[in-house]
mmCIF file of C-alpha atoms and ligand atoms in Angstrom:
data_model
loop_
_atom_site.group_PDB
_atom_site.id
_atom_site.type_symbol
_atom_site.label_atom_id
_atom_site.label_comp_id
_atom_site.label_asym_id
_atom_site.label_seq_id
_atom_site.Cartn_x
_atom_site.Cartn_y
_atom_site.Cartn_z
ATOM 1 C CA UNK A 1 45.450 -52.393 -28.243
ATOM 2 C CA UNK A 2 45.369 -48.910 -27.905
ATOM 3 C CA UNK A 3 42.081 -47.206 -27.278
ATOM 4 C CA UNK A 4 41.500 -43.343 -26.867
ATOM 5 C CA UNK A 5 38.222 -41.913 -25.564
ATOM 6 C CA UNK A 6 37.721 -37.953 -26.505
ATOM 7 C CA UNK A 7 35.241 -36.128 -24.246
ATOM 8 C CA UNK A 8 34.825 -37.192 -20.485
ATOM 9 C CA UNK A 9 31.286 -36.072 -20.083
ATOM 10 C CA UNK A 10 27.700 -38.026 -19.513
ATOM 11 C CA UNK A 11 28.722 -40.654 -22.391
ATOM 12 C CA UNK A 12 32.419 -40.376 -22.545
ATOM 13 C CA UNK A 13 32.807 -41.316 -18.976
ATOM 14 C CA UNK A 14 30.640 -44.571 -18.961
ATOM 15 C CA UNK A 15 32.846 -45.607 -21.754
ATOM 16 C CA UNK A 16 35.967 -45.093 -20.236
ATOM 17 C CA UNK A 17 35.393 -46.429 -16.670
ATOM 18 C CA UNK A 18 34.255 -49.457 -18.712
ATOM 19 C CA UNK A 19 37.270 -49.690 -21.094
ATOM 20 C CA UNK A 20 39.633 -49.076 -18.382
ATOM 21 C CA UNK A 21 38.494 -52.599 -16.949
ATOM 22 C CA UNK A 22 39.915 -54.153 -19.893
ATOM 23 C CA UNK A 23 43.724 -54.973 -20.113
ATOM 24 C CA UNK A 24 44.331 -52.294 -22.981
ATOM 25 C CA UNK A 25 46.232 -49.080 -23.236
ATOM 26 C CA UNK A 26 43.337 -46.724 -22.480
ATOM 27 C CA UNK A 27 43.971 -42.740 -22.830
ATOM 28 C CA UNK A 28 41.269 -40.413 -21.932
ATOM 29 C CA UNK A 29 41.166 -36.771 -23.296
ATOM 30 C CA UNK A 30 39.006 -33.739 -22.206
ATOM 31 C CA UNK A 31 39.236 -30.107 -22.503
ATOM 32 C CA UNK A 32 41.514 -29.686 -19.460
ATOM 33 C CA UNK A 33 43.884 -32.207 -17.631
ATOM 34 C CA UNK A 34 42.232 -33.766 -14.876
ATOM 35 C CA UNK A 35 43.003 -36.624 -11.994
ATOM 36 C CA UNK A 36 39.750 -38.599 -12.247
ATOM 37 C CA UNK A 37 36.074 -37.955 -12.861
ATOM 38 C CA UNK A 38 33.087 -38.947 -10.397
ATOM 39 C CA UNK A 39 30.122 -40.656 -11.589
ATOM 40 C CA UNK A 40 26.891 -40.915 -9.638
ATOM 41 C CA UNK A 41 24.928 -43.624 -9.931
ATOM 42 C CA UNK A 42 21.399 -44.549 -7.978
ATOM 43 C CA UNK A 43 22.324 -41.847 -5.409
ATOM 44 C CA UNK A 44 25.980 -42.826 -5.055
ATOM 45 C CA UNK A 45 28.890 -41.147 -6.183
ATOM 46 C CA UNK A 46 32.201 -43.258 -7.407
ATOM 47 C CA UNK A 47 35.400 -41.433 -8.530
ATOM 48 C CA UNK A 48 37.443 -43.147 -10.946
ATOM 49 C CA UNK A 49 41.127 -41.751 -10.705
ATOM 50 C CA UNK A 50 41.987 -42.119 -14.371
ATOM 51 C CA UNK A 51 43.930 -39.306 -15.644
ATOM 52 C CA UNK A 52 42.574 -37.133 -18.485
ATOM 53 C CA UNK A 53 44.823 -35.302 -20.545
ATOM 54 C CA UNK A 54 44.427 -32.895 -23.563
ATOM 55 C CA UNK A 55 44.986 -34.180 -26.943
ATOM 56 C CA UNK A 56 47.448 -31.219 -28.184
ATOM 57 C CA UNK A 57 50.142 -32.654 -24.934
ATOM 58 C CA UNK A 58 49.565 -36.022 -26.367
ATOM 59 C CA UNK A 59 52.841 -37.202 -27.774
ATOM 60 C CA UNK A 60 52.524 -41.213 -27.956
ATOM 61 C CA UNK A 61 51.377 -43.991 -30.636
ATOM 62 C CA UNK A 62 48.443 -43.292 -32.539
ATOM 63 C CA UNK A 63 45.526 -45.409 -31.699
ATOM 64 C CA UNK A 64 43.606 -48.574 -32.462
ATOM 65 C CA UNK A 65 40.117 -47.212 -31.639
ATOM 66 C CA UNK A 66 39.176 -43.738 -30.855
ATOM 67 C CA UNK A 67 36.016 -43.059 -29.571
ATOM 68 C CA UNK A 68 34.841 -39.274 -29.778
ATOM 69 C CA UNK A 69 31.632 -38.484 -26.807
ATOM 70 C CA UNK A 70 31.705 -34.866 -27.477
ATOM 71 C CA UNK A 71 28.685 -32.994 -28.414
ATOM 72 C CA UNK A 72 28.262 -33.007 -32.011
ATOM 73 C CA UNK A 73 29.033 -29.296 -32.221
ATOM 74 C CA UNK A 74 32.627 -29.538 -31.271
ATOM 75 C CA UNK A 75 33.069 -32.446 -34.098
ATOM 76 C CA UNK A 76 34.508 -30.379 -36.770
ATOM 77 C CA UNK A 77 37.160 -28.692 -34.368
ATOM 78 C CA UNK A 78 38.130 -32.149 -33.214
ATOM 79 C CA UNK A 79 38.556 -33.862 -36.784
ATOM 80 C CA UNK A 80 41.138 -31.019 -37.478
ATOM 81 C CA UNK A 81 43.018 -31.249 -34.120
ATOM 82 C CA UNK A 82 43.495 -34.985 -33.467
ATOM 83 C CA UNK A 83 45.776 -36.265 -36.467
ATOM 84 C CA UNK A 84 48.597 -37.030 -34.206
ATOM 85 C CA UNK A 85 46.098 -39.751 -32.367
ATOM 86 C CA UNK A 86 45.031 -41.812 -35.642
ATOM 87 C CA UNK A 87 46.602 -43.476 -38.241
ATOM 88 C CA UNK A 88 45.293 -45.252 -41.684
ATOM 89 C CA UNK A 89 44.374 -48.295 -39.668
ATOM 90 C CA UNK A 90 42.499 -46.068 -36.596
ATOM 91 C CA UNK A 91 38.663 -47.218 -36.147
ATOM 92 C CA UNK A 92 36.898 -43.751 -35.068
ATOM 93 C CA UNK A 93 33.388 -44.458 -33.409
ATOM 94 C CA UNK A 94 31.574 -41.355 -33.317
ATOM 95 C CA UNK A 95 29.430 -41.256 -30.211
ATOM 96 C CA UNK A 96 26.859 -38.647 -31.143
ATOM 97 C CA UNK A 97 23.293 -37.793 -31.342
ATOM 98 C CA UNK A 98 22.283 -36.457 -34.908
ATOM 99 C CA UNK A 99 23.522 -36.570 -38.317
ATOM 100 C CA UNK A 100 25.560 -35.000 -40.788
ATOM 101 C CA UNK A 101 28.996 -34.696 -39.011
ATOM 102 C CA UNK A 102 30.587 -38.008 -40.507
ATOM 103 C CA UNK A 103 31.790 -35.846 -43.406
ATOM 104 C CA UNK A 104 34.434 -34.458 -41.436
ATOM 105 C CA UNK A 105 36.314 -37.853 -40.784
ATOM 106 C CA UNK A 106 37.578 -40.445 -42.854
ATOM 107 C CA UNK A 107 35.901 -43.650 -42.807
ATOM 108 C CA UNK A 108 34.147 -42.781 -39.479
ATOM 109 C CA UNK A 109 32.033 -45.266 -37.463
ATOM 110 C CA UNK A 110 28.900 -43.504 -36.180
ATOM 111 C CA UNK A 111 27.236 -45.177 -33.024
ATOM 112 C CA UNK A 112 23.643 -44.721 -31.976
ATOM 113 C CA UNK A 113 24.327 -44.305 -28.094
ATOM 114 C CA UNK A 114 22.006 -46.008 -25.463
ATOM 115 C CA UNK A 115 23.849 -44.294 -22.630
ATOM 116 C CA UNK A 116 21.557 -41.892 -20.470
ATOM 117 C CA UNK A 117 23.070 -39.381 -18.064
ATOM 118 C CA UNK A 118 23.649 -35.815 -17.556
ATOM 119 C CA UNK A 119 27.208 -34.061 -16.603
ATOM 120 C CA UNK A 120 26.417 -31.375 -14.145
ATOM 121 C CA UNK A 121 29.333 -29.132 -12.628
ATOM 122 C CA UNK A 122 31.964 -32.113 -12.116
ATOM 123 C CA UNK A 123 29.890 -34.643 -11.501
ATOM 124 C CA UNK A 124 28.396 -37.205 -14.001
ATOM 125 C CA UNK A 125 24.875 -38.514 -13.101
ATOM 126 C CA UNK A 126 24.179 -42.154 -15.156
ATOM 127 C CA UNK A 127 20.778 -42.510 -15.490
ATOM 128 C CA UNK A 128 20.839 -45.896 -17.507
ATOM 129 C CA UNK A 129 22.052 -48.289 -20.474
ATOM 130 C CA UNK A 130 25.674 -48.589 -21.343
ATOM 131 C CA UNK A 131 24.880 -49.697 -24.951
ATOM 132 C CA UNK A 132 26.570 -48.481 -28.530
ATOM 133 C CA UNK A 133 25.135 -49.751 -31.408
ATOM 134 C CA UNK A 134 27.247 -49.763 -34.737
ATOM 135 C CA UNK A 135 26.400 -50.903 -38.250
ATOM 136 C CA UNK A 136 27.269 -54.462 -39.156
ATOM 137 C CA UNK A 137 30.353 -54.139 -41.126
ATOM 138 C CA UNK A 138 33.871 -55.898 -40.124
ATOM 139 C CA UNK A 139 36.307 -53.345 -38.430
ATOM 140 C CA UNK A 140 39.075 -55.570 -37.092
ATOM 141 C CA UNK A 141 39.835 -53.545 -33.743
ATOM 142 C CA UNK A 142 36.551 -53.180 -32.730
ATOM 143 C CA UNK A 143 35.591 -56.366 -33.208
ATOM 144 C CA UNK A 144 38.500 -57.553 -31.107
ATOM 145 C CA UNK A 145 37.049 -55.384 -28.494
ATOM 146 C CA UNK A 146 33.519 -56.427 -28.846
ATOM 147 C CA UNK A 147 34.855 -59.951 -28.126
ATOM 148 C CA UNK A 148 36.905 -58.707 -24.955
ATOM 149 C CA UNK A 149 34.006 -56.924 -23.528
ATOM 150 C CA UNK A 150 31.730 -59.829 -24.340
ATOM 151 C CA UNK A 151 34.214 -62.307 -22.298
ATOM 152 C CA UNK A 152 34.399 -59.845 -19.448
ATOM 153 C CA UNK A 153 31.510 -60.252 -17.403
ATOM 154 C CA UNK A 154 32.570 -57.029 -15.263
ATOM 155 C CA UNK A 155 31.929 -54.664 -18.235
ATOM 156 C CA UNK A 156 28.490 -53.046 -18.815
ATOM 157 C CA UNK A 157 29.757 -51.345 -21.906
ATOM 158 C CA UNK A 158 28.151 -53.447 -24.927
ATOM 159 C CA UNK A 159 28.868 -52.857 -28.270
ATOM 160 C CA UNK A 160 26.518 -54.127 -30.973
ATOM 161 C CA UNK A 161 26.162 -54.643 -34.334
ATOM 162 C CA UNK A 162 23.296 -54.305 -36.372
ATOM 163 C CA UNK A 163 21.881 -54.837 -39.888
ATOM 164 C CA UNK A 164 19.054 -52.571 -39.504
ATOM 165 C CA UNK A 165 21.504 -49.766 -38.171
ATOM 166 C CA UNK A 166 20.096 -47.226 -40.714
ATOM 167 C CA UNK A 167 16.527 -47.820 -39.970
ATOM 168 C CA UNK A 168 17.362 -47.510 -36.029
ATOM 169 C CA UNK A 169 19.835 -44.383 -36.585
ATOM 170 C CA UNK A 170 16.971 -42.671 -38.270
ATOM 171 C CA UNK A 171 14.544 -43.777 -35.783
ATOM 172 C CA UNK A 172 16.557 -42.069 -33.101
ATOM 173 C CA UNK A 173 17.133 -38.812 -35.026
ATOM 174 C CA UNK A 174 13.421 -38.626 -35.135
ATOM 175 C CA UNK A 175 12.702 -39.027 -31.741
ATOM 176 C CA UNK A 176 15.213 -36.576 -30.911
ATOM 177 C CA UNK A 177 13.530 -34.278 -33.495
ATOM 178 C CA UNK A 178 10.087 -34.534 -31.916
ATOM 179 C CA UNK A 179 10.928 -34.157 -27.753
ATOM 180 C CA UNK A 180 14.216 -32.084 -28.141
ATOM 181 C CA UNK A 181 12.234 -29.442 -30.484
ATOM 182 C CA UNK A 182 9.536 -28.909 -27.995
ATOM 183 C CA UNK A 183 11.220 -29.509 -24.603
ATOM 184 C CA UNK A 184 13.966 -26.846 -25.752
ATOM 185 C CA UNK A 185 11.604 -23.938 -26.983
ATOM 186 C CA UNK A 186 8.973 -24.615 -24.218
ATOM 187 C CA UNK A 187 11.912 -24.901 -21.698
ATOM 188 C CA UNK A 188 9.735 -27.623 -19.492
ATOM 189 C CA UNK A 189 10.082 -31.109 -19.505
ATOM 190 C CA UNK A 190 8.212 -34.101 -20.755
ATOM 191 C CA UNK A 191 4.986 -33.123 -18.530
ATOM 192 C CA UNK A 192 4.457 -31.027 -21.760
ATOM 193 C CA UNK A 193 2.909 -33.796 -23.470
ATOM 194 C CA UNK A 194 -0.377 -33.895 -21.077
ATOM 195 C CA UNK A 195 -1.333 -30.844 -23.575
ATOM 196 C CA UNK A 196 -2.902 -32.084 -26.442
ATOM 197 C CA UNK A 197 -1.671 -29.131 -28.383
ATOM 198 C CA UNK A 198 1.824 -30.240 -27.763
ATOM 199 C CA UNK A 199 0.846 -33.752 -28.721
ATOM 200 C CA UNK A 200 -0.752 -32.653 -32.026
ATOM 201 C CA UNK A 201 2.230 -30.535 -32.760
ATOM 202 C CA UNK A 202 4.722 -32.954 -32.132
ATOM 203 C CA UNK A 203 3.112 -35.184 -34.018
ATOM 204 C CA UNK A 204 2.916 -33.048 -37.025
ATOM 205 C CA UNK A 205 6.333 -32.477 -36.822
ATOM 206 C CA UNK A 206 7.251 -36.085 -36.510
ATOM 207 C CA UNK A 207 5.174 -36.737 -39.620
ATOM 208 C CA UNK A 208 6.927 -34.279 -41.310
ATOM 209 C CA UNK A 209 10.213 -35.597 -40.633
ATOM 210 C CA UNK A 210 9.169 -39.087 -41.590
ATOM 211 C CA UNK A 211 8.237 -37.837 -44.881
ATOM 212 C CA UNK A 212 11.498 -36.300 -45.178
ATOM 213 C CA UNK A 213 13.440 -39.602 -44.170
ATOM 214 C CA UNK A 214 11.118 -41.800 -46.279
ATOM 215 C CA UNK A 215 11.582 -39.161 -49.529
ATOM 216 C CA UNK A 216 13.391 -41.225 -51.874
ATOM 217 C CA UNK A 217 12.575 -45.095 -50.372
ATOM 218 C CA UNK A 218 11.049 -46.425 -47.178
ATOM 219 C CA UNK A 219 13.303 -46.282 -44.507
ATOM 220 C CA UNK A 220 11.132 -45.681 -41.468
ATOM 221 C CA UNK A 221 7.748 -47.424 -41.089
ATOM 222 C CA UNK A 222 4.983 -44.505 -41.624
ATOM 223 C CA UNK A 223 3.213 -45.944 -38.369
ATOM 224 C CA UNK A 224 6.707 -44.516 -36.497
ATOM 225 C CA UNK A 225 4.983 -41.364 -35.712
ATOM 226 C CA UNK A 226 2.404 -43.332 -33.546
ATOM 227 C CA UNK A 227 5.221 -45.562 -31.725
ATOM 228 C CA UNK A 228 7.072 -42.294 -30.888
ATOM 229 C CA UNK A 229 4.163 -40.522 -29.599
ATOM 230 C CA UNK A 230 3.552 -43.481 -27.219
ATOM 231 C CA UNK A 231 7.428 -43.355 -26.153
ATOM 232 C CA UNK A 232 6.984 -39.761 -25.416
ATOM 233 C CA UNK A 233 3.809 -40.502 -22.958
ATOM 234 C CA UNK A 234 5.684 -42.923 -21.183
ATOM 235 C CA UNK A 235 8.606 -40.818 -20.287
ATOM 236 C CA UNK A 236 9.078 -39.627 -16.516
ATOM 237 C CA UNK A 237 6.835 -36.035 -16.556
ATOM 238 C CA UNK A 238 10.161 -34.508 -14.810
ATOM 239 C CA UNK A 239 12.741 -35.789 -17.910
ATOM 240 C CA UNK A 240 14.443 -33.316 -19.891
ATOM 241 C CA UNK A 241 16.200 -33.620 -22.997
ATOM 242 C CA UNK A 242 19.631 -32.913 -23.923
ATOM 243 C CA UNK A 243 18.698 -29.855 -26.095
ATOM 244 C CA UNK A 244 16.132 -28.716 -23.123
ATOM 245 C CA UNK A 245 19.146 -28.922 -20.822
ATOM 246 C CA UNK A 246 21.342 -27.095 -23.210
ATOM 247 C CA UNK A 247 18.594 -24.249 -23.547
ATOM 248 C CA UNK A 248 18.215 -23.896 -19.675
ATOM 249 C CA UNK A 249 22.158 -23.622 -19.436
ATOM 250 C CA UNK A 250 22.193 -20.820 -22.195
ATOM 251 C CA UNK A 251 24.595 -23.261 -24.290
ATOM 252 C CA UNK A 252 25.078 -23.949 -27.759
ATOM 253 C CA UNK A 253 22.424 -27.266 -29.176
ATOM 254 C CA UNK A 254 23.497 -29.658 -31.408
ATOM 255 C CA UNK A 255 20.137 -28.421 -33.896
ATOM 256 C CA UNK A 256 22.436 -28.200 -36.458
ATOM 257 C CA UNK A 257 22.825 -32.251 -36.908
ATOM 258 C CA UNK A 258 19.182 -32.940 -35.818
ATOM 259 C CA UNK A 259 16.488 -30.205 -36.968
ATOM 260 C CA UNK A 260 18.575 -28.890 -39.574
ATOM 261 C CA UNK A 261 20.043 -31.833 -40.637
ATOM 262 C CA UNK A 262 16.661 -33.149 -41.718
ATOM 263 C CA UNK A 263 15.376 -29.153 -42.906
ATOM 264 C CA UNK A 264 18.194 -29.520 -45.686
ATOM 265 C CA UNK A 265 17.154 -32.755 -47.030
ATOM 266 C CA UNK A 266 13.505 -31.753 -47.271
ATOM 267 C CA UNK A 267 13.985 -31.065 -50.809
ATOM 268 C CA UNK A 268 10.178 -29.973 -52.391
ATOM 269 C CA UNK A 269 8.272 -31.487 -49.423
ATOM 270 C CA UNK A 270 6.230 -28.833 -47.533
ATOM 271 C CA UNK A 271 7.282 -29.055 -43.797
ATOM 272 C CA UNK A 272 5.599 -26.013 -42.096
ATOM 273 C CA UNK A 273 6.211 -26.952 -38.668
ATOM 274 C CA UNK A 274 9.682 -28.151 -39.036
ATOM 275 C CA UNK A 275 10.358 -24.525 -40.915
ATOM 276 C CA UNK A 276 9.076 -22.920 -37.911
ATOM 277 C CA UNK A 277 11.000 -24.874 -35.138
ATOM 278 C CA UNK A 278 14.493 -24.819 -37.247
ATOM 279 C CA UNK A 279 13.645 -20.827 -37.443
ATOM 280 C CA UNK A 280 13.379 -20.542 -33.763
ATOM 281 C CA UNK A 281 16.551 -22.720 -32.768
ATOM 282 C CA UNK A 282 18.631 -20.634 -35.252
ATOM 283 C CA UNK A 283 17.214 -17.876 -33.588
ATOM 284 C CA UNK A 284 18.105 -18.352 -30.248
ATOM 285 C CA UNK A 285 21.671 -19.239 -30.920
ATOM 286 C CA UNK A 286 21.519 -15.970 -32.866
ATOM 287 C CA UNK A 287 24.963 -13.191 -31.778
ATOM 288 C CA UNK A 288 25.425 -15.682 -28.770
ATOM 289 C CA UNK A 289 28.949 -16.251 -29.617
ATOM 290 C CA UNK A 290 29.188 -19.966 -29.840
HETATM 291 P P1 NDP B 301 28.598 -33.722 -22.215
HETATM 292 O O1 NDP B 301 28.444 -32.371 -22.589
HETATM 293 O O2 NDP B 301 28.221 -34.435 -21.024
HETATM 294 O O3 NDP B 301 30.116 -34.282 -22.347
HETATM 295 C C1 NDP B 301 31.016 -33.753 -23.458
HETATM 296 C C2 NDP B 301 32.691 -33.641 -23.171
HETATM 297 O O4 NDP B 301 33.232 -33.432 -24.313
HETATM 298 C C3 NDP B 301 32.559 -32.814 -22.046
HETATM 299 O O5 NDP B 301 33.233 -33.370 -21.147
HETATM 300 C C4 NDP B 301 33.134 -31.498 -22.703
HETATM 301 O O6 NDP B 301 34.128 -30.780 -21.933
HETATM 302 C C5 NDP B 301 34.429 -32.245 -23.784
HETATM 303 N N1 NDP B 301 34.556 -32.050 -24.890
HETATM 304 C C6 NDP B 301 34.328 -30.806 -25.563
HETATM 305 N N2 NDP B 301 35.296 -30.408 -26.448
HETATM 306 C C7 NDP B 301 36.151 -31.072 -26.223
HETATM 307 C C8 NDP B 301 37.484 -31.327 -26.926
HETATM 308 N N3 NDP B 301 37.549 -30.160 -28.161
HETATM 309 N N4 NDP B 301 38.350 -31.799 -26.670
HETATM 310 C C9 NDP B 301 38.061 -32.870 -25.294
HETATM 311 N N5 NDP B 301 36.890 -33.152 -24.849
HETATM 312 C C10 NDP B 301 36.044 -31.935 -25.340
HETATM 313 O O7 NDP B 301 27.911 -34.469 -23.435
HETATM 314 P P2 NDP B 301 27.284 -35.748 -23.486
HETATM 315 O O8 NDP B 301 28.042 -36.546 -23.100
HETATM 316 O O9 NDP B 301 25.723 -35.907 -22.949
HETATM 317 O O10 NDP B 301 26.927 -36.143 -25.103
HETATM 318 C C11 NDP B 301 27.840 -36.683 -25.869
HETATM 319 C C12 NDP B 301 26.952 -36.881 -27.293
HETATM 320 O O11 NDP B 301 25.966 -37.850 -26.857
HETATM 321 C C13 NDP B 301 26.256 -35.664 -27.576
HETATM 322 O O12 NDP B 301 26.034 -35.620 -29.123
HETATM 323 C C14 NDP B 301 24.795 -36.104 -27.404
HETATM 324 O O13 NDP B 301 23.322 -36.056 -28.057
HETATM 325 C C15 NDP B 301 24.956 -37.719 -27.347
HETATM 326 N N6 NDP B 301 24.179 -38.521 -26.471
HETATM 327 C C16 NDP B 301 24.018 -38.136 -25.017
HETATM 328 C C17 NDP B 301 22.924 -38.865 -24.403
HETATM 329 C C18 NDP B 301 23.091 -38.167 -22.408
HETATM 330 O O14 NDP B 301 21.917 -38.840 -22.152
HETATM 331 N N7 NDP B 301 23.745 -37.442 -22.400
HETATM 332 C C19 NDP B 301 22.030 -39.891 -25.018
HETATM 333 C C20 NDP B 301 22.573 -40.551 -26.085
HETATM 334 C C21 NDP B 301 23.351 -39.426 -26.805
HETATM 335 P P3 NDP B 301 33.949 -29.724 -21.119
HETATM 336 O O15 NDP B 301 32.914 -30.581 -20.046
HETATM 337 O O16 NDP B 301 34.999 -28.894 -20.362
HETATM 338 O O17 NDP B 301 33.220 -28.731 -21.907
#
């Protein structure tokens, strides 16, 4: 079986490292060619000498599975430039946060990603977890890979299937909606939940998000807001979020696929907090040339 991983950053490097332990032909694609990558875990650095190439230089056969682990903002472009990597049997796993980018692909397999890390300069810090969750549908190639991963005790990567995928995916979107918004816009870490004002604001934002998700039918339990607030309060106070790190680095955020995605679904619902959050995130990116 031939497998590709596009985007060898915090998420893609962990997927790539684990796939390389299997007896498959795995090819890694980045923006620039490189002779390998370094992952730091619990303070120790490990170099993995797996060649990274660029998609435009690839002249081999199409792949059976393609993992795409870039920022969601890069997906539209990739969907238009990776046709030589795929054929009608290729299963494309999208490893991004957010929603609304599936429309760029034929038969995408979106995943909820439980791989926590951060790329800093040329080192990838892997904090915890190596799991991808996908919907419980048959995918012959992915199913073979799942079996191979299960049989190989050395590999940490797990691909799990869930019949409850829709709810879990929306819950992840809502978790990101709450904490990403307030950490990015305050440029501060999870310690801000010490402030009652931030807690109240985040709660209101989540309630609006839950109302949007449940507008047509109940997908997420209404008590999800309480659960999410408890999760935030338990985070390490120094923990940032991807959107926080993007803003600190003056980089483009994924707000189009998180906050703006929900905003686009609000219909007639009153969402005063979300409206302000979306306006400010839009303004943050305005004329920055992304
Ligand atoms: P990173 O920025 O660490 O990695 C993205 C990688 O994609 C970079 O190495 C980047 O290259 C590469 N890339 C960008 N464009 C292309 C392209 N056209 N072709 C090939 N490679 C490309 O992001 P993350 O891994 O953190 O995030 C990926 C997704 O996973 C995001 O949607 C994120 O929200 C989600 N996620 C991240 C988690 C985390 O803890 N990091 C947790 C859960 C989800 P370059 O370095 O040159 O820019």
